[in-house]
């Protein structure tokens, strides 16, 4: 596959092409996460059945809202445990699965087939570094959250002080400041997530150590040349993923209200099975695009190293 700088439209076009042409091997890679995820989703759908049944009764008979107790997830310990297992599964296994998809894209860039075993061997070979980077990325995200929280608290105190002096102006400025901080926080989070994804690719595809991978991820994204481009890219990908996930979530709620637990589990698993691999492919192509712009032929050399240990 040709290694050259791509425009945004070309990145998404190439992602769609690679995804469609290699759907079966990419689907096989993702099944490592999908199968246990679907089982847990089915168990969760069964335990949440009474809640959705009562919600449907209240929707069709609004007068019941005053007398009937609508069960929530807090009323079911099994639902709480299952939900925690789903979150734990997504946090621990998903990075390995998605890195295997990224390795598949790297193989396509060197005109190799996407092979289940080869992709997972490349990823599992780097499991200590992946876990170490996951821990560091968690710290980075928590740091972002704490900074945002401190800024919000600071503006809350400023707003309270203004309200005591000029109530109307203070309330208006407080609401405006909240929305501005919220939007800016999300805008800053977008390139940060791109940098963290690039750090993971550097650890797996380039076989860098954890600190070097994190430094490369930040240096490649958080600079004057790439920062705004990464922000727009992340917003576009996020909008696509959010729209598709919302559609599947609505279908899942409808299936739950109709007491179709199996269909609900399938529908709620589809975003992981269909959307997430596409998102990873888009991110991987963008990662290679940034590297070819910055490093040129060094990218080809690193891809050759990735495939050097594999049989032709």
mmCIF file of C-alpha atoms in Angstrom:
data_model
loop_
_atom_site.group_PDB
_atom_site.id
_atom_site.type_symbol
_atom_site.label_atom_id
_atom_site.label_comp_id
_atom_site.label_asym_id
_atom_site.label_seq_id
_atom_site.Cartn_x
_atom_site.Cartn_y
_atom_site.Cartn_z
ATOM 1 C CA UNK A 1 0.000 0.000 0.000
ATOM 2 C CA UNK A 2 1.269 3.456 -0.911
ATOM 3 C CA UNK A 3 2.739 5.446 1.975
ATOM 4 C CA UNK A 4 1.944 9.113 1.338
ATOM 5 C CA UNK A 5 0.288 12.007 3.186
ATOM 6 C CA UNK A 6 -3.510 11.807 3.082
ATOM 7 C CA UNK A 7 -6.294 14.343 3.430
ATOM 8 C CA UNK A 8 -9.120 13.815 5.927
ATOM 9 C CA UNK A 9 -11.431 12.515 3.241
ATOM 10 C CA UNK A 10 -8.770 10.113 1.990
ATOM 11 C CA UNK A 11 -8.163 8.804 5.538
ATOM 12 C CA UNK A 12 -11.825 7.887 5.998
ATOM 13 C CA UNK A 13 -12.071 6.541 2.454
ATOM 14 C CA UNK A 14 -9.051 4.290 2.987
ATOM 15 C CA UNK A 15 -10.461 3.136 6.345
ATOM 16 C CA UNK A 16 -13.758 2.120 4.757
ATOM 17 C CA UNK A 17 -11.955 0.314 1.934
ATOM 18 C CA UNK A 18 -9.634 -1.622 4.260
ATOM 19 C CA UNK A 19 -12.487 -2.456 6.624
ATOM 20 C CA UNK A 20 -14.761 -3.819 3.915
ATOM 21 C CA UNK A 21 -12.027 -5.760 2.118
ATOM 22 C CA UNK A 22 -10.767 -7.347 5.339
ATOM 23 C CA UNK A 23 -13.985 -7.530 7.322
ATOM 24 C CA UNK A 24 -13.743 -11.257 8.126
ATOM 25 C CA UNK A 25 -10.197 -11.228 9.610
ATOM 26 C CA UNK A 26 -10.906 -8.007 11.527
ATOM 27 C CA UNK A 27 -14.178 -9.509 12.802
ATOM 28 C CA UNK A 28 -12.303 -12.626 13.910
ATOM 29 C CA UNK A 29 -9.830 -10.475 15.863
ATOM 30 C CA UNK A 30 -12.638 -8.591 17.596
ATOM 31 C CA UNK A 31 -14.515 -11.797 18.487
ATOM 32 C CA UNK A 32 -12.036 -12.290 21.347
ATOM 33 C CA UNK A 33 -13.820 -9.382 23.022
ATOM 34 C CA UNK A 34 -17.267 -9.779 21.476
ATOM 35 C CA UNK A 35 -18.083 -13.304 22.683
ATOM 36 C CA UNK A 36 -17.570 -12.727 26.435
ATOM 37 C CA UNK A 37 -18.983 -9.214 26.081
ATOM 38 C CA UNK A 38 -22.159 -10.553 24.442
ATOM 39 C CA UNK A 39 -22.586 -13.190 27.169
ATOM 40 C CA UNK A 40 -22.314 -10.548 29.893
ATOM 41 C CA UNK A 41 -24.671 -8.252 27.997
ATOM 42 C CA UNK A 42 -27.222 -11.072 27.794
ATOM 43 C CA UNK A 43 -26.978 -11.711 31.545
ATOM 44 C CA UNK A 44 -27.338 -7.966 32.167
ATOM 45 C CA UNK A 45 -30.344 -7.788 29.829
ATOM 46 C CA UNK A 46 -32.064 -10.610 31.728
ATOM 47 C CA UNK A 47 -31.420 -8.979 35.123
ATOM 48 C CA UNK A 48 -32.655 -5.602 33.848
ATOM 49 C CA UNK A 49 -35.877 -7.119 32.497
ATOM 50 C CA UNK A 50 -38.127 -6.063 35.431
ATOM 51 C CA UNK A 51 -36.868 -2.469 35.238
ATOM 52 C CA UNK A 52 -37.704 -2.101 31.557
ATOM 53 C CA UNK A 53 -41.028 -3.899 32.011
ATOM 54 C CA UNK A 54 -42.029 -1.401 34.707
ATOM 55 C CA UNK A 55 -40.827 1.514 32.559
ATOM 56 C CA UNK A 56 -43.054 0.273 29.734
ATOM 57 C CA UNK A 57 -46.014 -0.016 32.118
ATOM 58 C CA UNK A 58 -45.469 3.530 33.355
ATOM 59 C CA UNK A 59 -45.169 4.867 29.813
ATOM 60 C CA UNK A 60 -48.446 3.244 28.822
ATOM 61 C CA UNK A 61 -50.121 4.054 32.171
ATOM 62 C CA UNK A 62 -48.647 7.321 33.524
ATOM 63 C CA UNK A 63 -50.827 7.197 36.651
ATOM 64 C CA UNK A 64 -48.745 4.259 37.912
ATOM 65 C CA UNK A 65 -45.746 6.553 38.388
ATOM 66 C CA UNK A 66 -47.276 7.795 41.655
ATOM 67 C CA UNK A 67 -47.876 4.369 43.190
ATOM 68 C CA UNK A 68 -45.509 1.864 41.589
ATOM 69 C CA UNK A 69 -41.835 1.482 42.430
ATOM 70 C CA UNK A 70 -39.663 1.437 39.332
ATOM 71 C CA UNK A 71 -36.722 -0.909 39.975
ATOM 72 C CA UNK A 72 -33.235 0.330 39.137
ATOM 73 C CA UNK A 73 -29.869 -1.347 38.773
ATOM 74 C CA UNK A 74 -29.226 -0.593 42.468
ATOM 75 C CA UNK A 75 -32.056 -2.991 43.362
ATOM 76 C CA UNK A 76 -30.222 -5.910 41.736
ATOM 77 C CA UNK A 77 -26.798 -6.961 43.115
ATOM 78 C CA UNK A 78 -26.347 -9.348 40.174
ATOM 79 C CA UNK A 79 -26.893 -6.480 37.740
ATOM 80 C CA UNK A 80 -24.292 -4.399 39.585
ATOM 81 C CA UNK A 81 -21.759 -7.251 39.455
ATOM 82 C CA UNK A 82 -22.450 -7.878 35.766
ATOM 83 C CA UNK A 83 -22.089 -4.182 34.944
ATOM 84 C CA UNK A 84 -18.736 -4.057 36.767
ATOM 85 C CA UNK A 85 -17.591 -7.152 34.861
ATOM 86 C CA UNK A 86 -18.558 -5.522 31.555
ATOM 87 C CA UNK A 87 -16.561 -2.406 32.457
ATOM 88 C CA UNK A 88 -13.593 -4.472 33.637
ATOM 89 C CA UNK A 89 -13.669 -6.558 30.455
ATOM 90 C CA UNK A 90 -13.762 -3.441 28.300
ATOM 91 C CA UNK A 91 -10.864 -1.877 30.206
ATOM 92 C CA UNK A 92 -8.564 -4.920 30.342
ATOM 93 C CA UNK A 93 -9.211 -6.795 27.099
ATOM 94 C CA UNK A 94 -10.261 -4.061 24.680
ATOM 95 C CA UNK A 95 -6.753 -2.486 24.407
ATOM 96 C CA UNK A 96 -5.271 -5.834 23.337
ATOM 97 C CA UNK A 97 -8.027 -6.428 20.797
ATOM 98 C CA UNK A 98 -7.844 -2.938 19.344
ATOM 99 C CA UNK A 99 -4.038 -3.080 19.165
ATOM 100 C CA UNK A 100 -4.369 -6.329 17.236
ATOM 101 C CA UNK A 101 -6.605 -4.474 14.762
ATOM 102 C CA UNK A 102 -3.956 -1.739 14.470
ATOM 103 C CA UNK A 103 -1.266 -4.367 13.808
ATOM 104 C CA UNK A 104 -3.549 -5.726 11.086
ATOM 105 C CA UNK A 105 -3.588 -2.289 9.469
ATOM 106 C CA UNK A 106 0.225 -2.152 9.728
ATOM 107 C CA UNK A 107 0.419 -5.500 7.923
ATOM 108 C CA UNK A 108 -1.827 -4.176 5.153
ATOM 109 C CA UNK A 109 0.513 -1.211 4.746
ATOM 110 C CA UNK A 110 3.282 -3.701 3.998
ATOM 111 C CA UNK A 111 1.094 -5.747 1.636
ATOM 112 C CA UNK A 112 0.625 -8.570 4.150
ATOM 113 C CA UNK A 113 -2.654 -10.295 4.941
ATOM 114 C CA UNK A 114 -4.472 -9.601 8.200
ATOM 115 C CA UNK A 115 -3.901 -12.824 10.132
ATOM 116 C CA UNK A 116 -5.440 -13.533 13.529
ATOM 117 C CA UNK A 117 -2.430 -15.327 14.964
ATOM 118 C CA UNK A 118 0.201 -12.917 13.655
ATOM 119 C CA UNK A 119 -1.688 -9.859 14.921
ATOM 120 C CA UNK A 120 -2.171 -11.263 18.416
ATOM 121 C CA UNK A 121 1.393 -12.554 18.619
ATOM 122 C CA UNK A 122 2.665 -9.038 17.946
ATOM 123 C CA UNK A 123 0.372 -7.654 20.646
ATOM 124 C CA UNK A 124 0.829 -10.321 23.332
ATOM 125 C CA UNK A 125 4.582 -10.033 22.880
ATOM 126 C CA UNK A 126 4.215 -6.501 24.263
ATOM 127 C CA UNK A 127 1.736 -7.218 27.071
ATOM 128 C CA UNK A 128 3.865 -5.804 29.944
ATOM 129 C CA UNK A 129 4.352 -2.539 28.064
ATOM 130 C CA UNK A 130 0.647 -2.352 27.174
ATOM 131 C CA UNK A 131 -0.406 -2.783 30.798
ATOM 132 C CA UNK A 132 2.181 -0.249 31.943
ATOM 133 C CA UNK A 133 0.972 2.284 29.381
ATOM 134 C CA UNK A 134 -2.662 1.648 30.348
ATOM 135 C CA UNK A 135 -1.767 2.583 33.928
ATOM 136 C CA UNK A 136 0.000 5.767 32.808
ATOM 137 C CA UNK A 137 -2.865 6.712 30.491
ATOM 138 C CA UNK A 138 -5.292 6.276 33.386
ATOM 139 C CA UNK A 139 -3.189 8.699 35.426
ATOM 140 C CA UNK A 140 -3.149 11.196 32.535
ATOM 141 C CA UNK A 141 -6.946 11.086 32.138
ATOM 142 C CA UNK A 142 -7.428 11.464 35.902
ATOM 143 C CA UNK A 143 -5.068 14.442 35.768
ATOM 144 C CA UNK A 144 -7.165 16.019 32.998
ATOM 145 C CA UNK A 145 -10.298 15.438 35.082
ATOM 146 C CA UNK A 146 -8.778 17.001 38.213
ATOM 147 C CA UNK A 147 -7.605 20.077 36.297
ATOM 148 C CA UNK A 148 -11.083 20.549 34.826
ATOM 149 C CA UNK A 149 -12.615 20.047 38.268
ATOM 150 C CA UNK A 150 -10.319 22.645 39.836
ATOM 151 C CA UNK A 151 -11.138 25.164 37.103
ATOM 152 C CA UNK A 152 -14.868 24.547 37.586
ATOM 153 C CA UNK A 153 -14.578 24.978 41.364
ATOM 154 C CA UNK A 154 -12.621 28.193 40.880
ATOM 155 C CA UNK A 155 -15.337 29.623 38.643
ATOM 156 C CA UNK A 156 -18.007 28.451 41.100
ATOM 157 C CA UNK A 157 -16.387 30.516 43.872
ATOM 158 C CA UNK A 158 -16.019 33.493 41.513
ATOM 159 C CA UNK A 159 -19.671 33.170 40.500
ATOM 160 C CA UNK A 160 -20.806 32.982 44.125
ATOM 161 C CA UNK A 161 -18.851 36.144 44.878
ATOM 162 C CA UNK A 162 -20.440 37.937 41.900
ATOM 163 C CA UNK A 163 -23.923 36.770 42.843
ATOM 164 C CA UNK A 164 -23.637 38.438 46.231
ATOM 165 C CA UNK A 165 -22.763 41.733 44.507
ATOM 166 C CA UNK A 166 -24.709 41.628 41.225
ATOM 167 C CA UNK A 167 -27.094 38.606 41.331
ATOM 168 C CA UNK A 168 -28.367 38.650 37.735
ATOM 169 C CA UNK A 169 -24.978 39.270 36.140
ATOM 170 C CA UNK A 170 -23.326 36.714 38.424
ATOM 171 C CA UNK A 171 -25.800 33.948 37.525
ATOM 172 C CA UNK A 172 -25.559 34.731 33.814
ATOM 173 C CA UNK A 173 -21.750 34.763 33.810
ATOM 174 C CA UNK A 174 -21.672 31.590 35.907
ATOM 175 C CA UNK A 175 -23.859 29.677 33.450
ATOM 176 C CA UNK A 176 -21.887 31.029 30.491
ATOM 177 C CA UNK A 177 -18.570 30.126 32.133
ATOM 178 C CA UNK A 178 -19.792 26.593 32.862
ATOM 179 C CA UNK A 179 -20.678 25.937 29.220
ATOM 180 C CA UNK A 180 -17.435 27.499 27.971
ATOM 181 C CA UNK A 181 -15.341 25.383 30.369
ATOM 182 C CA UNK A 182 -17.292 22.250 29.422
ATOM 183 C CA UNK A 183 -16.759 22.795 25.687
ATOM 184 C CA UNK A 184 -13.072 23.695 26.103
ATOM 185 C CA UNK A 185 -12.505 20.628 28.291
ATOM 186 C CA UNK A 186 -13.981 18.353 25.614
ATOM 187 C CA UNK A 187 -11.999 20.095 22.876
ATOM 188 C CA UNK A 188 -8.770 19.605 24.818
ATOM 189 C CA UNK A 189 -9.677 15.996 25.599
ATOM 190 C CA UNK A 190 -10.017 15.171 21.882
ATOM 191 C CA UNK A 191 -6.319 15.632 20.890
ATOM 192 C CA UNK A 192 -5.277 14.158 24.246
ATOM 193 C CA UNK A 193 -7.070 10.895 23.407
ATOM 194 C CA UNK A 194 -5.444 10.885 19.968
ATOM 195 C CA UNK A 195 -2.024 11.303 21.614
ATOM 196 C CA UNK A 196 -2.744 8.404 24.001
ATOM 197 C CA UNK A 197 -3.822 6.196 21.088
ATOM 198 C CA UNK A 198 -0.605 7.088 19.239
ATOM 199 C CA UNK A 199 1.387 6.236 22.365
ATOM 200 C CA UNK A 200 -0.171 2.768 22.409
ATOM 201 C CA UNK A 201 0.664 2.258 18.739
ATOM 202 C CA UNK A 202 4.234 3.362 19.399
ATOM 203 C CA UNK A 203 4.533 0.760 22.169
ATOM 204 C CA UNK A 204 3.104 -2.079 20.040
ATOM 205 C CA UNK A 205 3.939 -1.290 16.412
ATOM 206 C CA UNK A 206 7.269 0.478 17.004
ATOM 207 C CA UNK A 207 8.121 -1.668 20.059
ATOM 208 C CA UNK A 208 9.025 1.355 22.171
ATOM 209 C CA UNK A 209 9.134 1.264 25.944
ATOM 210 C CA UNK A 210 6.301 2.820 27.938
ATOM 211 C CA UNK A 211 7.859 6.226 28.617
ATOM 212 C CA UNK A 212 9.227 6.591 25.084
ATOM 213 C CA UNK A 213 5.849 5.587 23.620
ATOM 214 C CA UNK A 214 4.045 8.179 25.740
ATOM 215 C CA UNK A 215 6.558 10.854 24.777
ATOM 216 C CA UNK A 216 6.203 10.025 21.082
ATOM 217 C CA UNK A 217 2.419 10.088 21.299
ATOM 218 C CA UNK A 218 2.448 13.537 22.874
ATOM 219 C CA UNK A 219 5.169 14.955 20.614
ATOM 220 C CA UNK A 220 3.430 13.794 17.439
ATOM 221 C CA UNK A 221 0.054 15.290 18.360
ATOM 222 C CA UNK A 222 0.498 18.082 20.891
ATOM 223 C CA UNK A 223 2.411 20.464 18.638
ATOM 224 C CA UNK A 224 1.461 23.547 16.637
ATOM 225 C CA UNK A 225 1.343 21.624 13.372
ATOM 226 C CA UNK A 226 -0.873 18.723 14.400
ATOM 227 C CA UNK A 227 -2.872 19.878 17.464
ATOM 228 C CA UNK A 228 -5.843 21.424 15.655
ATOM 229 C CA UNK A 229 -5.839 18.763 12.976
ATOM 230 C CA UNK A 230 -5.951 16.063 15.658
ATOM 231 C CA UNK A 231 -8.785 17.884 17.414
ATOM 232 C CA UNK A 232 -10.902 18.035 14.249
ATOM 233 C CA UNK A 233 -10.090 14.419 13.465
ATOM 234 C CA UNK A 234 -11.088 13.212 16.945
ATOM 235 C CA UNK A 235 -14.326 15.226 16.867
ATOM 236 C CA UNK A 236 -15.254 13.763 13.470
ATOM 237 C CA UNK A 237 -14.529 10.189 14.540
ATOM 238 C CA UNK A 238 -16.292 10.743 17.867
ATOM 239 C CA UNK A 239 -19.385 12.103 16.133
ATOM 240 C CA UNK A 240 -19.554 9.037 13.868
ATOM 241 C CA UNK A 241 -19.083 6.625 16.772
ATOM 242 C CA UNK A 242 -21.553 8.484 19.002
ATOM 243 C CA UNK A 243 -24.238 8.613 16.305
ATOM 244 C CA UNK A 244 -23.939 4.920 15.506
ATOM 245 C CA UNK A 245 -23.804 3.908 19.187
ATOM 246 C CA UNK A 246 -26.873 6.028 19.970
ATOM 247 C CA UNK A 247 -28.815 4.304 17.216
ATOM 248 C CA UNK A 248 -27.887 0.861 18.563
ATOM 249 C CA UNK A 249 -28.699 1.973 22.135
ATOM 250 C CA UNK A 250 -32.196 3.055 21.123
ATOM 251 C CA UNK A 251 -32.759 -0.291 19.408
ATOM 252 C CA UNK A 252 -31.452 -2.041 22.538
ATOM 253 C CA UNK A 253 -33.905 -0.169 24.779
ATOM 254 C CA UNK A 254 -36.781 -1.056 22.471
ATOM 255 C CA UNK A 255 -35.741 -4.724 22.549
ATOM 256 C CA UNK A 256 -35.556 -4.592 26.360
ATOM 257 C CA UNK A 257 -39.036 -3.118 26.623
ATOM 258 C CA UNK A 258 -40.324 -5.927 24.419
ATOM 259 C CA UNK A 259 -38.681 -8.496 26.758
ATOM 260 C CA UNK A 260 -36.321 -9.698 24.010
ATOM 261 C CA UNK A 261 -33.158 -10.193 26.090
ATOM 262 C CA UNK A 262 -31.216 -12.048 23.393
ATOM 263 C CA UNK A 263 -31.952 -9.378 20.781
ATOM 264 C CA UNK A 264 -31.039 -6.677 23.298
ATOM 265 C CA UNK A 265 -27.674 -8.323 23.985
ATOM 266 C CA UNK A 266 -26.963 -8.638 20.256
ATOM 267 C CA UNK A 267 -27.927 -5.044 19.499
ATOM 268 C CA UNK A 268 -25.910 -3.644 22.399
ATOM 269 C CA UNK A 269 -22.889 -5.712 21.383
ATOM 270 C CA UNK A 270 -22.966 -4.578 17.760
ATOM 271 C CA UNK A 271 -21.241 -1.231 18.395
ATOM 272 C CA UNK A 272 -18.232 -3.102 19.800
ATOM 273 C CA UNK A 273 -18.313 -5.585 16.934
ATOM 274 C CA UNK A 274 -18.855 -3.143 14.079
ATOM 275 C CA UNK A 275 -18.028 0.423 15.111
ATOM 276 C CA UNK A 276 -14.962 0.014 17.319
ATOM 277 C CA UNK A 277 -12.823 -1.844 14.736
ATOM 278 C CA UNK A 278 -13.627 0.839 12.179
ATOM 279 C CA UNK A 279 -12.667 3.573 14.663
ATOM 280 C CA UNK A 280 -9.361 1.804 15.366
ATOM 281 C CA UNK A 281 -8.666 1.430 11.639
ATOM 282 C CA UNK A 282 -9.296 5.156 11.127
ATOM 283 C CA UNK A 283 -7.008 6.030 14.055
ATOM 284 C CA UNK A 284 -4.302 3.674 12.789
ATOM 285 C CA UNK A 285 -4.400 5.201 9.300
ATOM 286 C CA UNK A 286 -4.229 8.674 10.818
ATOM 287 C CA UNK A 287 -1.274 7.510 12.945
ATOM 288 C CA UNK A 288 0.583 6.335 9.835
ATOM 289 C CA UNK A 289 -0.360 9.571 8.046
ATOM 290 C CA UNK A 290 1.154 11.672 10.852
ATOM 291 C CA UNK A 291 4.306 9.551 10.869
ATOM 292 C CA UNK A 292 4.777 9.715 7.098
ATOM 293 C CA UNK A 293 4.441 13.509 7.289
ATOM 294 C CA UNK A 294 6.988 13.769 10.119
ATOM 295 C CA UNK A 295 9.351 10.870 9.532
ATOM 296 C CA UNK A 296 9.069 9.860 5.905
ATOM 297 C CA UNK A 297 11.074 6.749 5.153
ATOM 298 C CA UNK A 298 11.633 5.976 8.837
ATOM 299 C CA UNK A 299 8.057 4.732 8.880
ATOM 300 C CA UNK A 300 8.782 2.221 6.140
ATOM 301 C CA UNK A 301 11.786 0.979 8.081
ATOM 302 C CA UNK A 302 9.760 0.473 11.269
ATOM 303 C CA UNK A 303 7.064 -1.399 9.364
ATOM 304 C CA UNK A 304 9.720 -3.637 7.883
ATOM 305 C CA UNK A 305 10.993 -4.380 11.409
ATOM 306 C CA UNK A 306 7.471 -5.255 12.492
ATOM 307 C CA UNK A 307 7.217 -7.866 9.741
ATOM 308 C CA UNK A 308 10.851 -9.027 9.811
ATOM 309 C CA UNK A 309 10.241 -11.675 12.456
ATOM 310 C CA UNK A 310 7.223 -13.132 10.619
ATOM 311 C CA UNK A 311 7.307 -15.675 7.800
ATOM 312 C CA UNK A 312 6.615 -14.181 4.407
#
